[in-house]
Short mmCIF file of C-alpha atoms and ligand atoms in Angstrom, two decimals:
data_model
loop_
_atom_site.label_atom_id
_atom_site.label_comp_id
_atom_site.label_asym_id
_atom_site.label_seq_id
_atom_site.Cartn_x
_atom_site.Cartn_y
_atom_site.Cartn_z
CA UNK A 9 -19.74 90.89 28.11
CA UNK A 10 -18.68 92.10 31.62
CA UNK A 11 -14.68 91.65 31.83
CA UNK A 12 -14.07 89.03 34.56
CA UNK A 13 -10.60 89.87 34.56
CA UNK A 14 -10.88 90.54 38.46
CA UNK A 15 -13.20 87.78 39.29
CA UNK A 16 -12.18 85.02 41.60
CA UNK A 17 -14.66 82.59 40.23
CA UNK A 18 -12.89 80.59 37.59
CA UNK A 19 -9.52 79.27 39.27
CA UNK A 20 -10.21 76.07 40.95
CA UNK A 21 -7.59 76.39 43.80
CA UNK A 22 -5.39 73.27 44.69
CA UNK A 23 -5.67 71.84 48.11
CA UNK A 24 -7.82 75.18 49.19
CA UNK A 25 -11.03 75.43 50.72
CA UNK A 26 -12.62 77.20 47.31
CA UNK A 27 -15.80 78.38 48.70
CA UNK A 28 -14.72 80.07 51.81
CA UNK A 29 -11.65 81.39 50.12
CA UNK A 30 -13.49 82.97 47.42
CA UNK A 31 -15.84 84.63 50.16
CA UNK A 32 -12.62 85.62 52.29
CA UNK A 33 -9.55 85.84 50.12
CA UNK A 34 -6.14 85.67 51.24
CA UNK A 35 -4.05 87.15 48.14
CA UNK A 36 -0.45 88.18 48.00
CA UNK A 37 0.60 91.33 45.51
CA UNK A 38 4.36 91.69 46.43
CA UNK A 39 7.41 89.79 47.97
CA UNK A 40 10.84 90.93 48.98
CA UNK A 41 13.28 89.36 51.61
CA UNK A 42 11.24 87.86 54.42
CA UNK A 43 8.38 90.00 53.60
CA UNK A 44 5.26 89.70 51.68
CA UNK A 45 2.29 92.07 51.07
CA UNK A 46 -1.29 91.09 50.69
CA UNK A 47 -4.21 92.45 48.85
CA UNK A 48 -5.10 94.97 51.40
CA UNK A 49 -1.70 96.64 51.32
CA UNK A 50 -0.79 94.79 54.69
CA UNK A 51 2.95 93.39 55.36
CA UNK A 52 3.10 89.82 56.30
CA UNK A 53 6.08 88.19 57.65
CA UNK A 54 6.91 84.76 55.84
CA UNK A 55 7.15 82.08 58.53
CA UNK A 56 7.38 79.18 56.35
CA UNK A 57 9.56 79.88 52.93
CA UNK A 58 6.18 80.25 51.22
CA UNK A 59 5.67 76.46 50.99
CA UNK A 60 9.41 75.39 52.09
CA UNK A 61 10.71 76.50 48.83
CA UNK A 62 12.52 80.18 49.34
CA UNK A 63 15.16 79.58 51.73
CA UNK A 64 17.10 82.62 50.10
CA UNK A 65 14.00 84.71 50.55
CA UNK A 66 11.72 86.38 47.98
CA UNK A 67 12.50 88.72 44.99
CA UNK A 68 16.24 87.67 44.63
CA UNK A 69 17.32 89.77 41.83
CA UNK A 70 20.40 87.51 41.01
CA UNK A 71 17.65 84.84 40.12
CA UNK A 72 15.38 86.98 38.23
CA UNK A 73 18.27 88.22 36.10
CA UNK A 74 19.61 84.50 35.38
CA UNK A 75 16.05 83.83 34.35
CA UNK A 76 15.65 86.85 31.88
CA UNK A 77 19.12 86.46 30.64
CA UNK A 78 18.38 82.71 29.89
CA UNK A 79 15.27 83.48 28.27
CA UNK A 80 16.46 86.11 26.05
CA UNK A 81 19.62 83.77 25.00
CA UNK A 82 17.63 79.73 24.62
CA UNK A 83 14.39 79.87 25.80
CA UNK A 84 13.73 76.15 24.96
CA UNK A 85 15.08 73.09 23.87
CA UNK A 86 13.19 69.68 23.52
CA UNK A 87 14.98 67.67 26.38
CA UNK A 88 14.28 64.36 24.69
CA UNK A 89 17.64 63.67 22.24
CA UNK A 90 18.57 66.98 22.74
CA UNK A 91 20.15 68.88 25.38
CA UNK A 92 22.05 72.01 26.46
CA UNK A 93 24.93 72.91 28.68
CA UNK A 94 23.19 74.45 31.81
CA UNK A 95 21.25 71.16 32.54
CA UNK A 96 24.74 69.27 32.60
CA UNK A 97 26.07 72.12 34.52
CA UNK A 98 23.24 72.05 36.97
CA UNK A 99 23.57 68.03 37.44
CA UNK A 100 26.99 68.57 38.08
CA UNK A 101 26.45 70.91 40.84
CA UNK A 102 23.80 69.07 42.30
CA UNK A 103 25.96 65.93 42.32
CA UNK A 104 28.93 67.91 44.16
CA UNK A 105 26.39 68.51 47.13
CA UNK A 106 24.53 65.52 47.08
CA UNK A 107 25.77 62.42 49.84
CA UNK A 108 27.89 59.29 48.67
CA UNK A 109 27.33 58.36 45.21
CA UNK A 110 24.29 59.85 44.33
CA UNK A 111 26.07 61.12 41.34
CA UNK A 112 23.24 60.97 38.54
CA UNK A 113 20.63 63.63 38.31
CA UNK A 114 17.18 63.05 36.56
CA UNK A 115 15.21 66.47 36.41
CA UNK A 116 11.46 66.87 36.70
CA UNK A 117 9.19 69.71 37.63
CA UNK A 118 7.82 69.21 40.82
CA UNK A 119 8.09 66.83 43.91
CA UNK A 120 5.46 64.83 42.79
CA UNK A 121 7.24 64.00 39.57
CA UNK A 122 10.38 63.42 41.32
CA UNK A 123 8.36 60.72 43.65
CA UNK A 124 6.96 58.86 40.40
CA UNK A 125 10.21 59.13 38.50
CA UNK A 126 12.07 57.55 41.51
CA UNK A 127 9.64 54.62 41.85
CA UNK A 128 9.80 53.95 38.00
CA UNK A 129 13.44 54.20 38.19
CA UNK A 130 13.50 51.38 41.39
CA UNK A 131 11.17 49.16 39.25
CA UNK A 132 13.41 49.17 35.97
CA UNK A 133 16.68 49.03 38.16
CA UNK A 134 15.41 45.55 39.58
CA UNK A 135 14.16 44.36 36.19
CA UNK A 136 17.43 44.77 34.61
CA UNK A 137 19.11 42.91 37.13
CA UNK A 138 16.96 39.97 36.72
CA UNK A 139 14.31 40.78 39.47
CA UNK A 140 11.14 42.09 38.16
CA UNK A 141 9.01 40.31 40.78
CA UNK A 142 10.53 43.48 43.06
CA UNK A 143 7.34 45.71 42.26
CA UNK A 144 6.20 46.36 46.04
CA UNK A 145 6.70 49.68 47.84
CA UNK A 146 6.82 50.25 51.52
CA UNK A 147 5.97 53.47 52.57
CA UNK A 148 5.02 55.05 56.06
CA UNK A 149 1.81 55.88 57.93
CA UNK A 150 1.56 59.72 57.90
CA UNK A 151 3.81 60.11 54.93
CA UNK A 152 3.07 62.42 52.15
CA UNK A 153 4.52 61.95 48.90
CA UNK A 154 3.00 64.35 46.45
CA UNK A 155 -0.35 63.71 44.57
CA UNK A 156 0.33 61.79 41.44
CA UNK A 157 -0.63 58.30 41.59
CA UNK A 158 2.68 56.86 42.48
CA UNK A 159 3.14 59.10 45.59
CA UNK A 160 -0.69 59.11 46.33
CA UNK A 161 -0.35 55.51 46.85
CA UNK A 162 2.80 55.99 49.06
CA UNK A 163 0.68 58.69 51.03
CA UNK A 164 0.11 57.55 54.77
CA UNK A 165 -2.72 59.95 55.19
CA UNK A 166 -6.22 58.33 54.19
CA UNK A 167 -7.93 61.44 53.76
CA UNK A 168 -5.66 62.10 50.61
CA UNK A 169 -6.13 58.70 48.85
CA UNK A 170 -9.88 58.04 49.82
CA UNK A 171 -11.59 60.18 47.08
CA UNK A 172 -9.51 58.28 44.32
CA UNK A 173 -10.11 54.95 44.27
CA UNK A 174 -7.90 51.92 44.96
CA UNK A 175 -4.61 53.77 43.56
CA UNK A 176 -1.25 51.55 43.06
CA UNK A 177 -1.49 47.87 44.24
CA UNK A 178 1.26 46.58 46.30
CA UNK A 179 1.99 49.71 48.56
CA UNK A 180 2.11 48.86 52.25
CA UNK A 181 2.56 51.22 55.26
CA UNK A 182 4.83 51.15 58.20
CA UNK A 183 4.20 52.61 61.42
CA UNK A 184 4.87 56.58 61.79
CA UNK A 185 7.34 57.51 64.49
CA UNK A 186 5.19 59.85 66.69
CA UNK A 187 5.38 58.22 69.94
CA UNK A 188 3.16 59.99 72.68
CA UNK A 189 5.80 59.24 74.95
CA UNK A 190 8.35 61.44 72.78
CA UNK A 191 5.91 64.26 72.69
CA UNK A 192 7.98 67.72 73.30
CA UNK A 193 11.14 66.22 72.29
CA UNK A 194 13.65 68.77 70.69
CA UNK A 195 15.42 66.95 67.64
CA UNK A 196 15.52 63.22 67.54
CA UNK A 197 13.97 61.42 70.49
CA UNK A 198 15.85 58.94 72.52
CA UNK A 199 13.00 56.17 71.99
CA UNK A 200 11.79 54.67 68.90
CA UNK A 201 14.67 53.59 66.81
CA UNK A 202 12.97 50.03 67.06
CA UNK A 203 9.95 51.31 64.98
CA UNK A 204 12.46 50.44 62.20
CA UNK A 205 11.83 46.91 62.69
CA UNK A 206 8.16 47.41 61.29
CA UNK A 207 10.04 47.16 58.06
CA UNK A 208 11.56 43.82 58.55
CA UNK A 209 8.05 42.70 59.85
CA UNK A 210 6.69 43.74 56.16
CA UNK A 211 9.45 41.66 54.68
CA UNK A 212 8.48 38.40 56.51
CA UNK A 213 4.84 39.25 55.56
CA UNK A 214 5.54 39.98 51.91
CA UNK A 215 8.85 38.38 51.20
CA UNK A 216 11.84 40.07 50.74
CA UNK A 217 12.29 39.56 47.07
CA UNK A 218 8.94 41.19 46.29
CA UNK A 219 10.04 44.61 47.64
CA UNK A 220 11.43 47.41 45.34
CA UNK A 221 12.11 50.29 47.55
CA UNK A 222 11.34 51.67 50.93
CA UNK A 223 10.36 55.16 50.57
CA UNK A 224 10.98 57.66 53.57
CA UNK A 225 10.98 61.35 54.32
CA UNK A 226 13.95 61.64 56.66
CA UNK A 227 11.60 64.38 58.55
CA UNK A 228 7.94 63.50 57.68
CA UNK A 229 7.09 66.98 56.81
CA UNK A 230 3.67 68.04 55.47
CA UNK A 231 1.80 65.80 58.34
CA UNK A 232 3.57 67.50 60.95
CA UNK A 233 7.46 67.55 61.13
CA UNK A 234 7.80 64.16 62.37
CA UNK A 235 11.64 64.04 63.28
CA UNK A 236 12.96 60.55 63.29
CA UNK A 237 14.15 58.79 66.56
CA UNK A 238 18.05 58.61 67.00
CA UNK A 239 19.15 55.23 64.99
CA UNK A 240 15.71 54.85 63.14
CA UNK A 241 17.11 55.56 59.86
CA UNK A 242 20.17 53.74 60.20
CA UNK A 243 18.35 50.87 61.10
CA UNK A 244 15.99 51.33 58.14
CA UNK A 245 19.30 51.26 56.19
CA UNK A 246 20.49 48.04 57.47
CA UNK A 247 17.12 46.23 57.04
CA UNK A 248 16.92 47.43 53.21
CA UNK A 249 20.74 46.50 52.66
CA UNK A 250 20.02 43.16 54.13
CA UNK A 251 17.12 42.34 51.77
CA UNK A 252 18.03 44.27 48.73
CA UNK A 253 15.66 46.84 48.95
CA UNK A 254 16.23 50.35 47.54
CA UNK A 255 16.22 53.14 50.04
CA UNK A 256 14.71 56.19 48.72
CA UNK A 257 14.69 59.22 50.83
CA UNK A 258 12.16 61.70 49.56
CA UNK A 259 14.09 65.37 50.56
CA UNK A 260 11.53 67.59 48.64
CA UNK A 261 11.08 69.46 52.13
CA UNK A 262 14.37 68.39 53.95
CA UNK A 263 16.87 69.18 51.37
CA UNK A 264 18.88 72.54 50.75
CA UNK A 265 19.92 73.10 53.96
CA UNK A 266 16.87 72.67 56.03
CA UNK A 267 18.03 70.69 58.48
CA UNK A 268 21.68 72.35 58.55
CA UNK A 269 23.28 70.34 56.02
CA UNK A 270 22.61 70.24 52.24
CA UNK A 271 20.23 66.97 52.48
CA UNK A 272 18.84 65.51 55.84
CA UNK A 273 20.40 62.30 55.04
CA UNK A 274 23.83 63.74 55.57
CA UNK A 275 22.41 65.33 58.80
CA UNK A 276 21.43 61.50 60.01
CA UNK A 277 24.53 59.98 58.61
CA UNK A 278 22.30 57.82 56.18
CA UNK A 279 22.75 57.82 52.44
CA UNK A 280 19.96 56.48 50.48
CA UNK A 281 20.11 54.98 47.14
CA UNK A 282 17.67 57.43 45.52
CA UNK A 283 16.88 61.04 46.45
CA UNK A 284 14.08 63.21 45.35
CA UNK A 285 14.10 66.96 45.45
CA UNK A 286 12.07 70.02 44.41
CA UNK A 287 10.88 73.20 46.33
CA UNK A 288 14.26 74.90 47.28
CA UNK A 289 15.94 73.41 44.20
CA UNK A 290 15.20 76.85 42.12
CA UNK A 291 14.38 79.04 45.58
CA UNK A 292 10.72 78.14 44.54
CA UNK A 293 10.63 80.80 41.65
CA UNK A 294 10.39 78.06 38.58
CA UNK A 295 9.12 74.82 39.03
CA UNK A 296 11.78 72.15 39.13
CA UNK A 297 12.23 68.76 40.80
CA UNK A 298 15.19 66.32 40.52
CA UNK A 299 16.04 62.58 41.49
CA UNK A 300 19.64 61.92 42.59
CA UNK A 301 20.45 58.35 41.82
CA UNK A 302 23.84 56.33 42.99
CA UNK A 303 26.46 55.09 40.31
CA UNK A 304 25.11 51.65 40.55
CA UNK A 305 21.71 52.31 39.53
CA UNK A 306 22.26 54.60 36.71
CA UNK A 307 24.91 52.27 35.40
CA UNK A 308 22.90 49.16 35.84
CA UNK A 309 19.76 50.95 34.04
CA UNK A 310 21.91 52.57 31.02
CA UNK A 311 24.70 49.85 30.78
CA UNK A 312 21.83 47.57 30.05
CA UNK A 313 19.99 49.42 27.47
CA UNK A 314 20.95 48.99 23.52
CA UNK A 315 23.66 50.91 22.20
CA UNK A 316 21.81 53.44 20.26
CA UNK A 317 18.39 53.19 21.82
CA UNK A 318 16.48 54.92 24.52
CA UNK A 319 17.37 52.96 27.95
CA UNK A 320 14.76 54.64 30.46
CA UNK A 321 11.24 55.55 28.57
CA UNK A 322 10.29 58.23 30.95
CA UNK A 323 10.58 62.01 31.16
CA UNK A 324 8.75 65.34 30.60
CA UNK A 325 8.52 68.23 28.03
CA UNK A 326 10.11 70.43 30.78
CA UNK A 327 12.58 68.07 32.17
CA UNK A 328 15.37 70.38 32.85
CA UNK A 329 14.51 73.20 30.48
CA UNK A 330 16.93 76.06 30.30
CA UNK A 331 14.84 78.76 32.34
CA UNK A 332 14.67 76.23 35.24
CA UNK A 333 18.34 75.31 35.08
CA UNK A 334 19.31 79.10 35.12
CA UNK A 335 17.17 79.28 38.27
CA UNK A 336 18.52 76.09 40.05
CA UNK A 337 22.12 77.30 39.23
CA UNK A 338 21.71 81.07 40.57
CA UNK A 339 19.76 79.65 43.53
CA UNK A 340 22.88 77.29 44.19
CA UNK A 341 25.06 80.15 43.68
CA UNK A 342 23.40 81.97 46.62
CA UNK A 343 23.05 79.42 48.88
CA UNK A 344 26.87 78.70 48.39
CA UNK A 345 27.87 82.39 48.52
CA UNK A 346 25.78 83.37 51.30
CA UNK A 347 26.75 80.18 53.26
CA UNK A 348 22.95 79.77 53.74
CA UNK A 349 23.17 75.91 54.70
CA UNK A 350 25.81 77.08 57.60
CA UNK A 351 23.52 79.92 58.39
CA UNK A 352 20.59 77.57 58.81
CA UNK A 353 22.53 75.34 61.32
CA UNK A 354 23.77 78.12 62.92
CA UNK A 355 20.11 80.00 63.39
CA UNK A 356 18.39 76.40 64.47
CA UNK A 357 19.17 76.57 67.96
CA UNK A 358 17.64 80.23 68.21
CA UNK A 359 14.50 79.37 66.01
CA UNK A 360 13.76 75.89 67.83
CA UNK A 361 14.07 77.96 71.31
CA UNK A 362 11.46 80.04 70.03
CA UNK A 363 9.06 77.68 68.75
CA UNK A 364 9.43 75.63 72.26
CA UNK A 365 8.73 78.96 73.88
CA UNK A 366 5.18 78.43 73.00
CA UNK A 367 4.96 75.27 75.11
CA UNK A 368 2.91 77.20 77.80
CA UNK A 369 -0.19 78.12 76.10
CA UNK A 370 -3.08 75.35 77.11
CA UNK A 371 -4.20 74.58 73.74
CA UNK A 372 -0.71 73.43 72.68
CA UNK A 373 -0.19 69.76 72.84
CA UNK A 374 3.13 68.80 71.31
CA UNK A 375 6.03 70.56 69.65
CA UNK A 376 8.49 68.83 67.30
CA UNK A 377 11.03 70.22 65.40
CA UNK A 378 14.80 69.94 64.10
CA UNK A 379 16.97 72.25 62.05
CA UNK A 380 14.80 75.29 60.83
CA UNK A 381 11.68 73.11 60.81
CA UNK A 382 9.17 73.45 63.65
CA UNK A 383 5.69 72.26 64.46
CA UNK A 384 3.25 72.80 66.88
CA UNK A 385 0.17 70.53 67.55
CA UNK A 386 -3.03 72.69 68.73
CA UNK A 387 -5.88 70.80 70.81
CA UNK A 388 -8.64 70.22 68.10
CA UNK A 389 -11.75 72.51 68.05
CA UNK A 390 -15.35 70.86 67.58
CA UNK A 391 -14.17 69.33 64.49
CA UNK A 392 -10.58 67.95 63.54
CA UNK A 393 -8.85 70.84 61.87
CA UNK A 394 -11.48 73.46 62.40
CA UNK A 395 -9.45 75.20 64.69
CA UNK A 396 -6.35 75.09 62.55
CA UNK A 397 -8.22 76.73 59.86
CA UNK A 398 -9.32 79.60 61.90
CA UNK A 399 -5.71 79.83 63.02
CA UNK A 400 -4.25 80.11 59.82
CA UNK A 401 -6.57 82.94 58.92
CA UNK A 402 -5.97 84.87 62.12
CA UNK A 403 -2.16 84.35 61.53
CA UNK A 404 -2.90 85.97 58.19
CA UNK A 405 -4.66 88.82 59.75
CA UNK A 406 -2.31 89.55 62.43
CA UNK A 407 0.73 89.50 59.33
CA UNK A 408 2.21 86.21 59.81
CA UNK A 409 2.34 83.37 56.68
CA UNK A 410 2.66 80.05 58.33
CA UNK A 411 1.61 76.46 57.16
CA UNK A 412 -1.33 75.01 58.94
CA UNK A 413 -2.28 71.19 58.15
CA UNK A 414 -5.07 69.97 60.37
CA UNK A 415 -4.49 71.40 63.72
CA UNK A 416 -0.77 71.71 63.23
CA UNK A 417 0.80 74.98 62.90
CA UNK A 418 4.38 74.59 60.81
CA UNK A 419 7.36 76.94 60.56
CA UNK A 420 10.11 77.02 58.17
CA UNK A 421 11.34 80.47 57.72
CA UNK A 422 13.91 81.40 55.21
CA UNK A 423 17.66 80.92 56.00
CA UNK A 424 18.27 84.80 55.46
CA UNK A 425 15.81 85.38 58.63
CA UNK A 426 17.33 88.07 61.29
CA UNK A 427 16.99 86.76 64.99
CA UNK A 428 14.44 89.87 65.46
CA UNK A 429 12.24 88.54 62.76
CA UNK A 430 12.28 85.19 64.21
CA UNK A 431 11.02 86.75 67.52
CA UNK A 432 8.61 88.76 65.16
CA UNK A 433 6.98 85.21 64.05
CA UNK A 434 6.71 83.87 67.46
CA UNK A 435 5.21 86.99 69.36
CA UNK A 436 2.57 86.90 66.46
CA UNK A 437 1.73 83.47 66.92
CA UNK A 438 1.61 83.60 70.46
CA UNK A 439 -0.88 86.25 70.48
CA UNK A 440 -3.06 84.31 68.13
CA UNK A 441 -2.74 81.35 69.90
CA UNK A 442 -3.43 83.00 73.23
CA UNK A 443 -6.74 84.24 72.07
CA UNK A 444 -7.72 80.94 70.89
CA UNK A 445 -6.71 79.51 74.24
CA UNK A 446 -8.94 82.24 75.95
CA UNK A 447 -11.83 81.42 73.70
CA UNK A 448 -11.36 77.59 74.27
CA UNK A 449 -11.15 78.18 77.87
CA UNK A 450 -14.27 80.02 78.08
CA UNK A 451 -16.30 77.44 76.23
CA UNK A 452 -15.09 74.82 78.17
CA UNK A 453 -15.74 76.89 81.40
CA UNK A 454 -19.52 77.54 79.77
C1 PLP B 28 7.92 65.13 51.09
C2 PLP B 28 7.26 65.51 49.79
N1 PLP B 28 7.31 65.06 48.71
C3 PLP B 28 6.77 65.28 47.51
C4 PLP B 28 5.98 66.69 47.47
C5 PLP B 28 5.36 67.05 46.18
O1 PLP B 28 6.03 67.92 45.81
P1 PLP B 28 5.08 68.96 44.64
O2 PLP B 28 3.91 69.86 45.53
O3 PLP B 28 6.06 69.95 44.19
O4 PLP B 28 4.31 68.15 43.66
C6 PLP B 28 5.98 67.17 48.80
C7 PLP B 28 5.34 68.45 48.94
O5 PLP B 28 4.99 69.52 49.74
C8 PLP B 28 6.41 66.86 49.93
O6 PLP B 28 6.70 67.62 50.95
#
């Protein structure tokens, strides 16, 4: 039989247009610092940290060395009923950078698992306090919380859910915060804090004592970098507190310096009860996620359990395995030693200037951003998402990796980026978008 080693046929690719990809592949073969090399030998600048994962850049030797050393010393330990030193060390290091009393860390392998774990923690917390009827979750329109059934149920984009049946019962969605009058607002908009009152409406509709938690991305990432209006998250916090509802921040994209502080909750001055993280936790190189919970929640669940019995019947075979912890510790060392969160804060204004410099391009219909996250909306083509997909390919061919969802182009460069590299990202973007604007103009005129 002919070898199929180089066939593109057999991988069913995630969130990918499989048929088209296999006809016109976009493959990478190398990554170093801010740059990637594709299968044609061309160099691309990475404008989105892979997938918001690599704030320290690609090919970090410190992490590779730590991973190698760990594999040669202790490669695997069962995480149920056994442990190893690095998991405790990483938990302590994370506790040091999480806000408030989010002192206890539960390890997972992805953002999706972190979200589903956070939901289970919230449910068990209420049950141990005699409030087992609190099973409802409130999420938001345009939210993305991963793809497992918990997170999928929270998803605020119907297309992500429609193929998969009814999903979890008892999830409702409050309004998103992208108001038309706030278009082109840089950072937090002045108007819109009152959108938080939609949570109060749900409380009145369903009864406060049925709601376990409200789950929020501080900046809604995947569906277009929706920065919260000024005061919005504080108001959400107040409503939760008033009604005994837990507040869960999903920091899978926002965490680890993306908004200039370790976590976006710190940037917006709001501390949740539970916080999810993943992606940049290991600088993207080993799958790992985590859930940080408050002292109150950890103790409520663990203290209520039997003296020698398992208190929380949940976990993954790879929760906090040695190699992931080694990668996480090495990544945290780099972030600290190179002051990368501070660097993100410092670079943000230059970066956002460049995002906003695209405003004059006729097909750009909105721009949003904060910290090292920026997004531009493009006037849709014949069908929603069609022009966005062409732009994704054209950016790739022009030497830039950006994230495109529907007709929104998202930028989230690594924090090691130099100013001239930010210029390079936006020079390439401008050229591609201008070509599309000209074509759209020609079509409109014709
Ligand atoms: C806010 C948020 N939550 C959860 C997830 C899911 O993470 P993963 O793809 O690691 O499962 C993502 C992924 O982008 C995300 O942005």
